[in-house]
Amino acid sequence: MSKVINTSGMKPGSIYRIALENFVTYKQVELYPGSALNLIIGPNGTGKSTFVCAIILGLCGKTNVIGRAKKVSEYVRNGCEQATIEIELYQQPGERNVIITRSFNLRDVSTWSINHKSAREHQVQELINKLNIQVDNLCQLLPQDRVQDFSKMDPQQLLRSTLAAVGGQDSVAQLDELIATKNNQRGLSTKLQNNAQLLQEQVRLNERLKVIIDAMNQRKEIQKEIDICEKKKLWIEYQDLREKVVEYSNDKKEAAKLITSHKTKMEPLEKVIDKAKMGIGKLEQQKLKSSRETHILKDKVKEMTDSVMAQEYKIREIDSSYQAKLEKHRNREREIVEAKTKLEKLISDKRRAEENVGDSNKVKMELAELHKPIAKTNAALETLKKQKLEVQYDLENNITPQIRLYQNKIRKLEDVREKRLESLRLYSDDTYRAVTWLRENRHLFNGPVYEPMMLEINFTDPKFARYLESTIAARDLVAFTFESSQDMNLFLRKVRTEGGLKRVNAICSQGGELNIQRGDINQLSYLGFYTYLVDTISAPDAIIRYLCSQYRIHKIPIGNDHTYKNSGKVPANITYFFTENHRFTVRVSAYSGVSSSSTIEIRPARLLANTVDVEKITDLNNQRMKFEQAAQSHRAKMQDIDNKLQVLEVNLNDLNMRRKRINEGVEMLKTIEAQIRLQTRKVEEIQQEPTLNIEQEKEMCKRKHKECVLKQCKMHQELKGIMRSLQDKTLDKEICSVKLDISRNAIVQQESQLRELKNELRNVEATLENIENLLTRAKSNAKEKLLEAKRCCDNKLPHDPQFPYREQFDKLPAELAQLQQHCIELQTRIECMDPADDRAVKEYEEREQTIARLKSDVNSSSDNNRILEEKMERLRRKWLPPLEELIRNIDRSFGSMFEKLGCAGEVKLDKAGGDDDYDKYGIGLLVKFRAGEQLAQLTRHAQSGGERALATAMYLMALQRLASVPFRLVDEINQGMDPINERKMFELLVKVTTENENSQYFLLTPKLLANLEYNEKIMVHTVMNGRQIMNYKKWDCQKFLENARSYRM
């Protein structure tokens, strides 16, 4: 909590102290304003307006009130993470000051505290409202970037701002209440008039419908009688259904008796048939068993028959063998002659082969001579293949990966354009969409068209991006560049007018070769300057020409820390330059000729943050070309090796073919020798075969015949036994079949009787099921009919004492046919009448309700209208006279001050509509600056900038004497005034703010005229910045004054 107590009678809400830390350009600073007029002076860019921003943001103001950055995080000092604003305000006399603190970081997160205790923003807002501080009211606080907005306010806005600043929020609330009450009364009067007209029309329409409604009522009576007939008809139908239920119940009982009788007859038959079926089952088992045994015996017969046939085949084979031996014996001499003839032919073929191939020694020598060149050629081939593999390995594993590596690095550097395009989309979606449109429609333009500068500009080093972005306005960085004005107009018409992309900028700049005259940077090297800004960028000539003409980037040098330390030695003709981290701007006053410099710390680049490093890309391309040349050399070397390999492989194939021919001759000779050995052996075997003994062979054949015949006889005996068993089993099978036929025929009659009984039983059961369905349906229909009849008769039965239609039922026929005839007669009577129009009835009834409602609304609206008029009159008497008195006071002060300036001014209450059109009430500012002119409304079009600034200042000073706000702040309102008006304005300001006990007043200005008059209530705050400025806490004003006095002496 503050230790300062309001003992001097300061207005609650006046500022005692402002402390900033890491806010915009200030690392740490404190400002103690005076109680009356506070003049904050200093060169442009030193940080005067920073205090305006601090007051607005520190007292719950929004960034749009300032008119600069959109996010609060952009007010954090460059290089810092968090900023703090601390404002100490006076409270009621005798109370301690209140300290409001706001801290915020780069993530736009704010924390608030009151007297160093954590608080919520709405609590701080409540405190500020209590002290009547309105940072968003231009009549109280007018930032530099909002000065022109004052003249843009219409009379209604000016009235509201004036009431909020002078009359307080109660007066604004009364105006809002008056407007709301008038709107309500106006709406209510319109509603009352409309309802009265509508009521007359509705009454007239319903009188015409009444005749139709009477006829419809008569029709309804007949329809009611028909409805009663229908109700009695339901009860008669119910009685008929009930009788059917009784009938179906009796039929069900008869069908049940028939089912029982049929089941009694079926039981003995089923027992007899079941017993017979058991016997049949046994016979079938016996038949099945006999069949299986018969099949087994048949298989044995087949096997035995096959064995007999096998012996028969064996006998035939013995005979064939004997005949073959006998035939061979007869042909033995012929085989010997043929074998010897073949042997002689093979020996002759061998001699011819030896003559062609040569002897073995010659062949071995020839093969040995061929082996040496073949081995030498194979070795040369292996060497060349090894060399090729080494070159190929080096190409694939060393050179090609390096080429890909450099290609990827170059691609990543060139992808910066896409990153910049994404930054452009985040900054301006309209411009991004225009770029997309241009890329699809570039063919529409005759001359060159360049995308936004931020996409076209590249830097020799990324560090230079922040220098250019600090120099070039953002609107130009996102502007499209055209070399033809016709192309530019076509483009703007397409994207702005037809495409609806309003926030798109474009400039026109001549193309062609550049001829830029720049100074020699070496002449400035002693100050640390090493390049001009234009030499750090690469872009199309049209863009560079525009930047040079508009921003003179060819005249802006860039230096280093040495330049920063020697900034005072920079030549006077260089008014704009950069050091390593700062931008220096030198301005010369048009009034005094005195030069002043401002220093701003350079922020990191945002739009140009991602930049293409042209030098690095060039270096990478050179490295890539070296490797590609090496790869080309390797491929040429591999091609040369392939050519050599092809020659060697041809030679090797010739040598191998010669060796193959020799080997084939040797192999053929070996084959013939092997055939000779085999044929010789065959001749010897034939000659050595023993002589065949025909009688002995004949006896052996007979003995084998006998053995086979004996085996066949034995098999025939076994076959005879099997056939006998097969005959017995076949007979048993046939006997079982006969028994089965007899048994099955015996139960045919019983089964037929049983089937007849079952069919009759099924028919009876189906009849019973049908009866049950009919009975169920009849019961359901009777139940539904009963419920329907009871529902339409108030849930009462005809014999109940409270039955509602007893008398009507007694008068109606009791038979269904007669009742239906009566209904037809009644229906015929209705049909003879005009048809009923339900819409007319509904319309009549709805209109009757509408008439009743309208009568109620008319009466209610008349009362409410009278109440609103009385309320509005009370509010008017309470609000309008003080307002008129307030405007007369403002008019007197405003006119008096303008008269002292030799001009004329008037403030009046402007009632654009009638006296009760409160929403059109406003304040009209009428000014005249020259003798021959008439008073004219203050607007941004009728007066010059200086005249508007003077009128704004006069109006704010006129409010100063009447102000209920604790302080008022105006930033650089004297810019554009001529020296005479500026001096008079200042004299009036001093008089208004210091002669009476008015609110605190802050005036921010970069300059003051010479020889102005001051008094003790004026406090002058001088803002300076620079590298050698000492900390504000070390300032000793008394010592400075003593030094100044001694210097004058």
PDB file of N, CA, C and O in Angstrom, residues 401-455:
ATOM      1  N   PRO A 401      25.638 -40.181 -52.602  1.00  0.00           N
ATOM      2  CA  PRO A 401      25.041 -39.650 -51.354  1.00  0.00           C
ATOM      3  C   PRO A 401      25.383 -38.187 -51.112  1.00  0.00           C
ATOM      4  O   PRO A 401      24.544 -37.433 -50.607  1.00  0.00           O
ATOM      5  N   GLN A 402      26.613 -37.772 -51.462  1.00  0.00           N
ATOM      6  CA  GLN A 402      26.966 -36.364 -51.274  1.00  0.00           C
ATOM      7  C   GLN A 402      26.143 -35.465 -52.188  1.00  0.00           C
ATOM      8  O   GLN A 402      25.694 -34.393 -51.786  1.00  0.00           O
ATOM      9  N   ILE A 403      25.917 -35.930 -53.419  1.00  0.00           N
ATOM     10  CA  ILE A 403      25.077 -35.139 -54.347  1.00  0.00           C
ATOM     11  C   ILE A 403      23.675 -35.005 -53.787  1.00  0.00           C
ATOM     12  O   ILE A 403      23.084 -33.917 -53.782  1.00  0.00           O
ATOM     13  N   ARG A 404      23.104 -36.140 -53.278  1.00  0.00           N
ATOM     14  CA  ARG A 404      21.762 -36.080 -52.684  1.00  0.00           C
ATOM     15  C   ARG A 404      21.752 -35.170 -51.466  1.00  0.00           C
ATOM     16  O   ARG A 404      20.780 -34.429 -51.238  1.00  0.00           O
ATOM     17  N   LEU A 405      22.806 -35.231 -50.651  1.00  0.00           N
ATOM     18  CA  LEU A 405      22.887 -34.391 -49.457  1.00  0.00           C
ATOM     19  C   LEU A 405      22.839 -32.917 -49.830  1.00  0.00           C
ATOM     20  O   LEU A 405      22.062 -32.133 -49.256  1.00  0.00           O
ATOM     21  N   TYR A 406      23.643 -32.521 -50.826  1.00  0.00           N
ATOM     22  CA  TYR A 406      23.645 -31.113 -51.240  1.00  0.00           C
ATOM     23  C   TYR A 406      22.321 -30.728 -51.894  1.00  0.00           C
ATOM     24  O   TYR A 406      21.829 -29.606 -51.715  1.00  0.00           O
ATOM     25  N   GLN A 407      21.732 -31.653 -52.660  1.00  0.00           N
ATOM     26  CA  GLN A 407      20.424 -31.363 -53.259  1.00  0.00           C
ATOM     27  C   GLN A 407      19.368 -31.130 -52.179  1.00  0.00           C
ATOM     28  O   GLN A 407      18.536 -30.218 -52.289  1.00  0.00           O
ATOM     29  N   ASN A 408      19.376 -31.951 -51.108  1.00  0.00           N
ATOM     30  CA  ASN A 408      18.418 -31.781 -50.006  1.00  0.00           C
ATOM     31  C   ASN A 408      18.648 -30.463 -49.282  1.00  0.00           C
ATOM     32  O   ASN A 408      17.692 -29.770 -48.908  1.00  0.00           O
ATOM     33  N   LYS A 409      19.939 -30.119 -49.074  1.00  0.00           N
ATOM     34  CA  LYS A 409      20.228 -28.845 -48.396  1.00  0.00           C
ATOM     35  C   LYS A 409      19.719 -27.676 -49.231  1.00  0.00           C
ATOM     36  O   LYS A 409      19.118 -26.726 -48.706  1.00  0.00           O
ATOM     37  N   ILE A 410      19.962 -27.741 -50.544  1.00  0.00           N
ATOM     38  CA  ILE A 410      19.494 -26.661 -51.427  1.00  0.00           C
ATOM     39  C   ILE A 410      17.977 -26.599 -51.423  1.00  0.00           C
ATOM     40  O   ILE A 410      17.363 -25.523 -51.373  1.00  0.00           O
ATOM     41  N   ARG A 411      17.316 -27.786 -51.461  1.00  0.00           N
ATOM     42  CA  ARG A 411      15.849 -27.820 -51.458  1.00  0.00           C
ATOM     43  C   ARG A 411      15.293 -27.224 -50.171  1.00  0.00           C
ATOM     44  O   ARG A 411      14.308 -26.492 -50.185  1.00  0.00           O
ATOM     45  N   LYS A 412      15.936 -27.537 -49.020  1.00  0.00           N
ATOM     46  CA  LYS A 412      15.459 -26.978 -47.746  1.00  0.00           C
ATOM     47  C   LYS A 412      15.604 -25.457 -47.731  1.00  0.00           C
ATOM     48  O   LYS A 412      14.729 -24.750 -47.234  1.00  0.00           O
ATOM     49  N   LEU A 413      16.752 -24.962 -48.264  1.00  0.00           N
ATOM     50  CA  LEU A 413      16.930 -23.509 -48.305  1.00  0.00           C
ATOM     51  C   LEU A 413      15.909 -22.856 -49.224  1.00  0.00           C
ATOM     52  O   LEU A 413      15.391 -21.773 -48.944  1.00  0.00           O
ATOM     53  N   GLU A 414      15.601 -23.526 -50.345  1.00  0.00           N
ATOM     54  CA  GLU A 414      14.633 -22.943 -51.279  1.00  0.00           C
ATOM     55  C   GLU A 414      13.207 -23.084 -50.782  1.00  0.00           C
ATOM     56  O   GLU A 414      12.312 -22.378 -51.265  1.00  0.00           O
ATOM     57  N   ASP A 415      12.946 -23.992 -49.805  1.00  0.00           N
ATOM     58  CA  ASP A 415      11.605 -24.131 -49.222  1.00  0.00           C
ATOM     59  C   ASP A 415      11.219 -22.940 -48.367  1.00  0.00           C
ATOM     60  O   ASP A 415      10.098 -22.858 -47.878  1.00  0.00           O
ATOM     61  N   VAL A 416      12.167 -22.034 -48.140  1.00  0.00           N
ATOM     62  CA  VAL A 416      11.880 -20.828 -47.353  1.00  0.00           C
ATOM     63  C   VAL A 416      10.721 -20.055 -47.956  1.00  0.00           C
ATOM     64  O   VAL A 416       9.926 -19.431 -47.251  1.00  0.00           O
ATOM     65  N   ARG A 417      10.584 -20.096 -49.269  1.00  0.00           N
ATOM     66  CA  ARG A 417       9.499 -19.365 -49.948  1.00  0.00           C
ATOM     67  C   ARG A 417       8.143 -19.848 -49.438  1.00  0.00           C
ATOM     68  O   ARG A 417       7.231 -19.039 -49.223  1.00  0.00           O
ATOM     69  N   GLU A 418       8.002 -21.187 -49.233  1.00  0.00           N
ATOM     70  CA  GLU A 418       6.743 -21.709 -48.694  1.00  0.00           C
ATOM     71  C   GLU A 418       6.515 -21.246 -47.267  1.00  0.00           C
ATOM     72  O   GLU A 418       5.387 -20.961 -46.870  1.00  0.00           O
ATOM     73  N   LYS A 419       7.592 -21.183 -46.474  1.00  0.00           N
ATOM     74  CA  LYS A 419       7.437 -20.703 -45.086  1.00  0.00           C
ATOM     75  C   LYS A 419       7.003 -19.239 -45.083  1.00  0.00           C
ATOM     76  O   LYS A 419       6.169 -18.833 -44.284  1.00  0.00           O
ATOM     77  N   ARG A 420       7.593 -18.450 -45.988  1.00  0.00           N
ATOM     78  CA  ARG A 420       7.178 -17.051 -46.064  1.00  0.00           C
ATOM     79  C   ARG A 420       5.722 -16.940 -46.512  1.00  0.00           C
ATOM     80  O   ARG A 420       4.980 -16.083 -46.044  1.00  0.00           O
ATOM     81  N   LEU A 421       5.318 -17.823 -47.407  1.00  0.00           N
ATOM     82  CA  LEU A 421       3.929 -17.814 -47.862  1.00  0.00           C
ATOM     83  C   LEU A 421       2.991 -18.115 -46.702  1.00  0.00           C
ATOM     84  O   LEU A 421       1.917 -17.509 -46.584  1.00  0.00           O
ATOM     85  N   GLU A 422       3.382 -19.022 -45.811  1.00  0.00           N
ATOM     86  CA  GLU A 422       2.572 -19.319 -44.629  1.00  0.00           C
ATOM     87  C   GLU A 422       2.539 -18.113 -43.694  1.00  0.00           C
ATOM     88  O   GLU A 422       1.493 -17.778 -43.121  1.00  0.00           O
ATOM     89  N   SER A 423       3.685 -17.416 -43.522  1.00  0.00           N
ATOM     90  CA  SER A 423       3.702 -16.188 -42.713  1.00  0.00           C
ATOM     91  C   SER A 423       2.778 -15.141 -43.317  1.00  0.00           C
ATOM     92  O   SER A 423       2.068 -14.432 -42.596  1.00  0.00           O
ATOM     93  N   LEU A 424       2.745 -15.049 -44.642  1.00  0.00           N
ATOM     94  CA  LEU A 424       1.850 -14.106 -45.320  1.00  0.00           C
ATOM     95  C   LEU A 424       0.393 -14.464 -45.047  1.00  0.00           C
ATOM     96  O   LEU A 424      -0.432 -13.581 -44.817  1.00  0.00           O
ATOM     97  N   ARG A 425       0.058 -15.751 -45.059  1.00  0.00           N
ATOM     98  CA  ARG A 425      -1.323 -16.168 -44.796  1.00  0.00           C
ATOM     99  C   ARG A 425      -1.761 -15.778 -43.383  1.00  0.00           C
ATOM    100  O   ARG A 425      -2.884 -15.317 -43.174  1.00  0.00           O
ATOM    101  N   LEU A 426      -0.848 -15.929 -42.417  1.00  0.00           N
ATOM    102  CA  LEU A 426      -1.177 -15.553 -41.041  1.00  0.00           C
ATOM    103  C   LEU A 426      -1.310 -14.045 -40.899  1.00  0.00           C
ATOM    104  O   LEU A 426      -2.109 -13.558 -40.107  1.00  0.00           O
ATOM    105  N   TYR A 427      -0.507 -13.282 -41.666  1.00  0.00           N
ATOM    106  CA  TYR A 427      -0.541 -11.821 -41.554  1.00  0.00           C
ATOM    107  C   TYR A 427      -1.747 -11.242 -42.294  1.00  0.00           C
ATOM    108  O   TYR A 427      -2.428 -10.358 -41.768  1.00  0.00           O
ATOM    109  N   SER A 428      -2.011 -11.714 -43.502  1.00  0.00           N
ATOM    110  CA  SER A 428      -3.104 -11.152 -44.310  1.00  0.00           C
ATOM    111  C   SER A 428      -3.685 -12.266 -45.176  1.00  0.00           C
ATOM    112  O   SER A 428      -3.085 -12.653 -46.180  1.00  0.00           O
ATOM    113  N   ASP A 429      -4.840 -12.765 -44.766  1.00  0.00           N
ATOM    114  CA  ASP A 429      -5.471 -13.856 -45.519  1.00  0.00           C
ATOM    115  C   ASP A 429      -5.903 -13.371 -46.905  1.00  0.00           C
ATOM    116  O   ASP A 429      -5.840 -14.129 -47.877  1.00  0.00           O
ATOM    117  N   ASP A 430      -6.321 -12.094 -47.020  1.00  0.00           N
ATOM    118  CA  ASP A 430      -6.719 -11.564 -48.327  1.00  0.00           C
ATOM    119  C   ASP A 430      -5.549 -11.592 -49.310  1.00  0.00           C
ATOM    120  O   ASP A 430      -5.694 -12.001 -50.473  1.00  0.00           O
ATOM    121  N   THR A 431      -4.368 -11.157 -48.848  1.00  0.00           N
ATOM    122  CA  THR A 431      -3.196 -11.152 -49.726  1.00  0.00           C
ATOM    123  C   THR A 431      -2.800 -12.570 -50.120  1.00  0.00           C
ATOM    124  O   THR A 431      -2.429 -12.839 -51.265  1.00  0.00           O
ATOM    125  N   TYR A 432      -2.878 -13.495 -49.159  1.00  0.00           N
ATOM    126  CA  TYR A 432      -2.561 -14.903 -49.452  1.00  0.00           C
ATOM    127  C   TYR A 432      -3.484 -15.448 -50.544  1.00  0.00           C
ATOM    128  O   TYR A 432      -3.034 -16.103 -51.491  1.00  0.00           O
ATOM    129  N   ARG A 433      -4.774 -15.166 -50.412  1.00  0.00           N
ATOM    130  CA  ARG A 433      -5.729 -15.660 -51.422  1.00  0.00           C
ATOM    131  C   ARG A 433      -5.478 -14.974 -52.771  1.00  0.00           C
ATOM    132  O   ARG A 433      -5.673 -15.578 -53.838  1.00  0.00           O
ATOM    133  N   ALA A 434      -5.031 -13.700 -52.742  1.00  0.00           N
ATOM    134  CA  ALA A 434      -4.705 -13.012 -53.994  1.00  0.00           C
ATOM    135  C   ALA A 434      -3.496 -13.652 -54.672  1.00  0.00           C
ATOM    136  O   ALA A 434      -3.436 -13.746 -55.900  1.00  0.00           O
ATOM    137  N   VAL A 435      -2.498 -14.102 -53.888  1.00  0.00           N
ATOM    138  CA  VAL A 435      -1.334 -14.801 -54.459  1.00  0.00           C
ATOM    139  C   VAL A 435      -1.793 -16.080 -55.153  1.00  0.00           C
ATOM    140  O   VAL A 435      -1.370 -16.401 -56.276  1.00  0.00           O
ATOM    141  N   THR A 436      -2.673 -16.824 -54.488  1.00  0.00           N
ATOM    142  CA  THR A 436      -3.195 -18.065 -55.085  1.00  0.00           C
ATOM    143  C   THR A 436      -3.915 -17.762 -56.401  1.00  0.00           C
ATOM    144  O   THR A 436      -3.754 -18.472 -57.399  1.00  0.00           O
ATOM    145  N   TRP A 437      -4.723 -16.685 -56.395  1.00  0.00           N
ATOM    146  CA  TRP A 437      -5.438 -16.304 -57.624  1.00  0.00           C
ATOM    147  C   TRP A 437      -4.451 -15.931 -58.730  1.00  0.00           C
ATOM    148  O   TRP A 437      -4.627 -16.320 -59.886  1.00  0.00           O
ATOM    149  N   LEU A 438      -3.411 -15.166 -58.390  1.00  0.00           N
ATOM    150  CA  LEU A 438      -2.439 -14.717 -59.394  1.00  0.00           C
ATOM    151  C   LEU A 438      -1.723 -15.903 -60.029  1.00  0.00           C
ATOM    152  O   LEU A 438      -1.498 -15.931 -61.242  1.00  0.00           O
ATOM    153  N   ARG A 439      -1.371 -16.901 -59.233  1.00  0.00           N
ATOM    154  CA  ARG A 439      -0.650 -18.053 -59.777  1.00  0.00           C
ATOM    155  C   ARG A 439      -1.510 -18.833 -60.772  1.00  0.00           C
ATOM    156  O   ARG A 439      -0.978 -19.492 -61.655  1.00  0.00           O
ATOM    157  N   GLU A 440      -2.823 -18.751 -60.632  1.00  0.00           N
ATOM    158  CA  GLU A 440      -3.712 -19.452 -61.548  1.00  0.00           C
ATOM    159  C   GLU A 440      -4.097 -18.595 -62.752  1.00  0.00           C
ATOM    160  O   GLU A 440      -4.579 -19.131 -63.761  1.00  0.00           O
ATOM    161  N   ASN A 441      -3.921 -17.273 -62.657  1.00  0.00           N
ATOM    162  CA  ASN A 441      -4.410 -16.374 -63.712  1.00  0.00           C
ATOM    163  C   ASN A 441      -3.328 -15.435 -64.235  1.00  0.00           C
ATOM    164  O   ASN A 441      -3.630 -14.338 -64.710  1.00  0.00           O
ATOM    165  N   ARG A 442      -2.076 -15.822 -64.151  1.00  0.00           N
ATOM    166  CA  ARG A 442      -0.988 -14.950 -64.587  1.00  0.00           C
ATOM    167  C   ARG A 442      -1.054 -14.661 -66.094  1.00  0.00           C
ATOM    168  O   ARG A 442      -0.545 -13.649 -66.573  1.00  0.00           O
ATOM    169  N   HIS A 443      -1.733 -15.546 -66.819  1.00  0.00           N
ATOM    170  CA  HIS A 443      -1.817 -15.359 -68.269  1.00  0.00           C
ATOM    171  C   HIS A 443      -2.679 -14.150 -68.661  1.00  0.00           C
ATOM    172  O   HIS A 443      -2.666 -13.739 -69.827  1.00  0.00           O
ATOM    173  N   LEU A 444      -3.437 -13.588 -67.717  1.00  0.00           N
ATOM    174  CA  LEU A 444      -4.302 -12.454 -68.032  1.00  0.00           C
ATOM    175  C   LEU A 444      -3.510 -11.158 -68.226  1.00  0.00           C
ATOM    176  O   LEU A 444      -4.057 -10.169 -68.727  1.00  0.00           O
ATOM    177  N   PHE A 445      -2.231 -11.131 -67.830  1.00  0.00           N
ATOM    178  CA  PHE A 445      -1.484  -9.888 -67.786  1.00  0.00           C
ATOM    179  C   PHE A 445      -0.444  -9.859 -68.919  1.00  0.00           C
ATOM    180  O   PHE A 445       0.139 -10.884 -69.294  1.00  0.00           O
ATOM    181  N   ASN A 446      -0.212  -8.644 -69.400  1.00  0.00           N
ATOM    182  CA  ASN A 446       0.702  -8.465 -70.526  1.00  0.00           C
ATOM    183  C   ASN A 446       2.150  -8.343 -70.076  1.00  0.00           C
ATOM    184  O   ASN A 446       3.057  -8.879 -70.709  1.00  0.00           O
ATOM    185  N   GLY A 447       2.374  -7.604 -69.006  1.00  0.00           N
ATOM    186  CA  GLY A 447       3.732  -7.373 -68.540  1.00  0.00           C
ATOM    187  C   GLY A 447       4.078  -8.246 -67.343  1.00  0.00           C
ATOM    188  O   GLY A 447       3.267  -9.023 -66.850  1.00  0.00           O
ATOM    189  N   PRO A 448       5.305  -8.114 -66.841  1.00  0.00           N
ATOM    190  CA  PRO A 448       5.725  -8.892 -65.672  1.00  0.00           C
ATOM    191  C   PRO A 448       4.890  -8.517 -64.443  1.00  0.00           C
ATOM    192  O   PRO A 448       4.555  -7.349 -64.229  1.00  0.00           O
ATOM    193  N   VAL A 449       4.558  -9.524 -63.651  1.00  0.00           N
ATOM    194  CA  VAL A 449       3.816  -9.339 -62.399  1.00  0.00           C
ATOM    195  C   VAL A 449       4.586 -10.070 -61.306  1.00  0.00           C
ATOM    196  O   VAL A 449       4.948 -11.237 -61.474  1.00  0.00           O
ATOM    197  N   TYR A 450       4.831  -9.366 -60.200  1.00  0.00           N
ATOM    198  CA  TYR A 450       5.606  -9.955 -59.108  1.00  0.00           C
ATOM    199  C   TYR A 450       4.709 -10.124 -57.887  1.00  0.00           C
ATOM    200  O   TYR A 450       3.893  -9.247 -57.577  1.00  0.00           O
ATOM    201  N   GLU A 451       4.891 -11.247 -57.225  1.00  0.00           N
ATOM    202  CA  GLU A 451       4.140 -11.515 -55.996  1.00  0.00           C
ATOM    203  C   GLU A 451       4.599 -10.552 -54.898  1.00  0.00           C
ATOM    204  O   GLU A 451       5.547  -9.776 -55.110  1.00  0.00           O
ATOM    205  N   PRO A 452       3.940 -10.547 -53.713  1.00  0.00           N
ATOM    206  CA  PRO A 452       4.341  -9.613 -52.650  1.00  0.00           C
ATOM    207  C   PRO A 452       5.851  -9.614 -52.416  1.00  0.00           C
ATOM    208  O   PRO A 452       6.513 -10.660 -52.511  1.00  0.00           O
ATOM    209  N   MET A 453       6.373  -8.417 -52.101  1.00  0.00           N
ATOM    210  CA  MET A 453       7.818  -8.252 -51.979  1.00  0.00           C
ATOM    211  C   MET A 453       8.437  -9.248 -51.015  1.00  0.00           C
ATOM    212  O   MET A 453       9.547  -9.739 -51.235  1.00  0.00           O
ATOM    213  N   MET A 454       7.710  -9.567 -49.926  1.00  0.00           N
ATOM    214  CA  MET A 454       8.272 -10.473 -48.926  1.00  0.00           C
ATOM    215  C   MET A 454       8.536 -11.866 -49.513  1.00  0.00           C
ATOM    216  O   MET A 454       9.320 -12.633 -48.943  1.00  0.00           O
ATOM    217  N   LEU A 455       7.882 -12.204 -50.637  1.00  0.00           N
ATOM    218  CA  LEU A 455       8.127 -13.491 -51.296  1.00  0.00           C
ATOM    219  C   LEU A 455       9.202 -13.389 -52.368  1.00  0.00           C
ATOM    220  O   LEU A 455       9.785 -14.407 -52.760  1.00  0.00           O
TER     221      LEU A 455
END
